[in-house]
């Protein structure tokens, strides 16, 4: 999720509170503003966040600011910073689950469906794939439509704060 380019919007947002960010050198961002499309349920709260990182060394970064909506928090902001980190972590989990994770399933689920429905039972390719795909479609269906899915708000270990309409 690290992006080495700061947009003009990022610069306008962070420059007043983060000295030196105006030139953009050595700064990265992670943009989780996509969660603005989530409709929270059951008293849950979700907020779009953008995290600003400073490169400390190659592949090592320190968070220096978090924008929650349009409010920028710094590590020196105490409890505000702690809450901003919670919103950023929640948004990262949502973005990963709903917007990145499906890319892992789409190619294999499509191959699974083709192998099971279009190839003859004795086909060598089908025989090679079947042991690997044996439970995949059932698990996918259970996650999306099962009664105790991690995507269902209010369930134990269910971090998703929305009403599931966003991903169907």
XYZ file of C-alpha atoms in Angstrom:
168
model
C 0.000 0.000 0.000
C 3.001 2.366 0.182
C 2.879 4.967 -2.562
C 6.025 7.031 -3.123
C 4.167 9.927 -4.735
C 2.263 12.518 -2.743
C -0.666 14.053 -4.590
C -1.369 17.787 -4.410
C -4.249 16.895 -2.057
C -1.826 15.053 0.251
C 0.557 17.994 0.287
C -2.259 20.430 1.058
C -3.458 18.152 3.865
C -0.135 17.384 5.555
C 2.051 20.461 4.889
C 0.525 22.644 7.644
C 1.361 20.063 10.336
C 4.406 18.182 9.000
C 7.522 20.295 8.460
C 9.477 19.342 5.343
C 6.737 17.367 3.625
C 6.168 20.082 1.013
C 9.002 18.818 -1.185
C 7.692 15.237 -0.892
C 11.190 13.702 -0.840
C 11.441 10.633 1.371
C 7.720 10.580 2.169
C 5.240 7.866 1.288
C 1.527 7.485 1.846
C -0.997 4.739 2.301
C -4.441 5.815 1.210
C -7.388 4.056 2.815
C -9.956 6.656 1.846
C -11.824 3.950 -0.070
C -13.621 3.080 3.169
C -15.752 6.184 2.704
C -18.028 3.864 0.698
C -18.707 1.655 3.736
C -22.063 2.179 5.420
C -21.481 1.378 9.113
C -24.020 -0.696 11.042
C -24.739 -1.581 14.688
C -23.138 1.542 16.117
C -19.847 0.935 14.305
C -17.770 3.844 13.095
C -15.458 3.865 10.095
C -13.392 6.739 8.730
C -11.271 7.229 5.625
C -7.603 7.607 6.492
C -4.360 8.527 4.781
C -1.139 7.612 6.575
C 2.017 9.608 5.897
C 5.311 7.737 6.286
C 8.906 8.995 6.381
C 11.557 6.697 4.957
C 14.133 6.000 7.674
C 16.253 3.569 5.641
C 15.687 1.332 2.629
C 12.432 -0.564 3.325
C 12.094 1.014 6.764
C 9.435 3.656 7.398
C 8.104 5.601 10.353
C 4.523 6.878 10.511
C 4.643 10.650 10.924
C 1.002 11.668 10.443
C -2.448 10.188 9.939
C -5.309 12.076 8.337
C -8.715 10.902 9.538
C -11.160 12.490 7.147
C -9.502 15.920 6.931
C -8.053 16.104 10.456
C -4.298 15.404 10.680
C -2.904 13.711 13.781
C 0.764 13.489 14.798
C 2.448 11.118 17.280
C 2.590 14.058 19.705
C -1.222 14.257 19.735
C -1.528 11.568 22.443
C -4.913 9.880 22.507
C -5.881 11.488 19.196
C -2.900 9.728 17.606
C -3.909 6.449 19.243
C -7.432 6.730 17.878
C -6.129 7.714 14.438
C -3.982 4.561 14.426
C -7.074 2.489 15.230
C -9.000 4.014 12.330
C -6.028 3.496 9.992
C -5.648 -0.137 11.046
C -9.377 -0.760 10.632
C -9.340 0.876 7.192
C -6.267 -1.142 6.190
C -8.041 -4.366 7.130
C -11.147 -3.389 5.196
C -9.159 -2.340 2.134
C -7.154 -5.556 2.210
C -10.197 -7.772 2.697
C -12.586 -6.168 0.232
C -10.373 -4.580 -2.390
C -7.139 -6.590 -2.493
C -8.018 -10.084 -1.285
C -10.530 -10.822 -4.084
C -7.654 -10.599 -6.572
C -6.285 -13.768 -4.975
C -9.552 -15.612 -5.558
C -10.653 -14.461 -8.982
C -8.078 -16.265 -11.135
C -8.126 -19.523 -9.185
C -11.896 -19.565 -8.733
C -12.371 -19.092 -12.479
C -9.923 -21.910 -13.253
C -11.650 -24.059 -10.633
C -15.040 -23.546 -12.239
C -13.748 -24.261 -15.746
C -11.815 -27.367 -14.672
C -14.829 -28.805 -12.836
C -17.487 -28.005 -15.424
C -15.902 -28.081 -18.876
C -13.228 -30.759 -18.745
C -14.163 -34.454 -18.946
C -13.819 -36.354 -15.641
C -10.807 -38.359 -16.774
C -8.930 -35.386 -18.229
C -5.352 -35.208 -16.950
C -5.537 -31.480 -16.147
C -8.711 -32.021 -14.126
C -7.119 -34.879 -12.204
C -4.125 -32.673 -11.383
C -6.250 -29.724 -10.206
C -9.051 -31.480 -8.296
C -7.091 -32.248 -5.113
C -6.143 -28.574 -4.826
C -9.623 -27.221 -5.531
C -11.611 -29.786 -3.549
C -12.851 -27.390 -0.834
C -12.170 -23.974 -2.346
C -15.601 -23.116 -3.758
C -17.394 -24.302 -0.635
C -15.182 -22.148 1.589
C -15.700 -19.130 -0.685
C -19.456 -19.600 -0.576
C -19.451 -20.014 3.219
C -17.467 -16.805 3.699
C -19.805 -14.802 1.506
C -23.138 -16.318 2.506
C -22.641 -18.350 5.672
C -24.347 -17.489 8.925
C -21.104 -16.943 10.867
C -18.881 -15.237 8.322
C -16.134 -12.875 9.498
C -17.752 -10.279 7.249
C -21.004 -10.225 9.241
C -21.080 -7.340 11.710
C -21.786 -8.396 15.263
C -20.246 -11.873 14.981
C -17.331 -12.838 17.176
C -14.073 -11.983 15.385
C -15.986 -10.071 12.718
C -14.022 -6.881 12.111
C -16.136 -5.681 9.211
C -18.287 -2.680 10.238
C -20.495 -2.521 7.145
C -23.663 -4.189 5.949
C -22.054 -6.434 3.303
C -23.805 -4.653 0.410
C -20.524 -3.000 -0.565
C -18.935 -6.237 -1.768
C -21.862 -8.156 -3.241
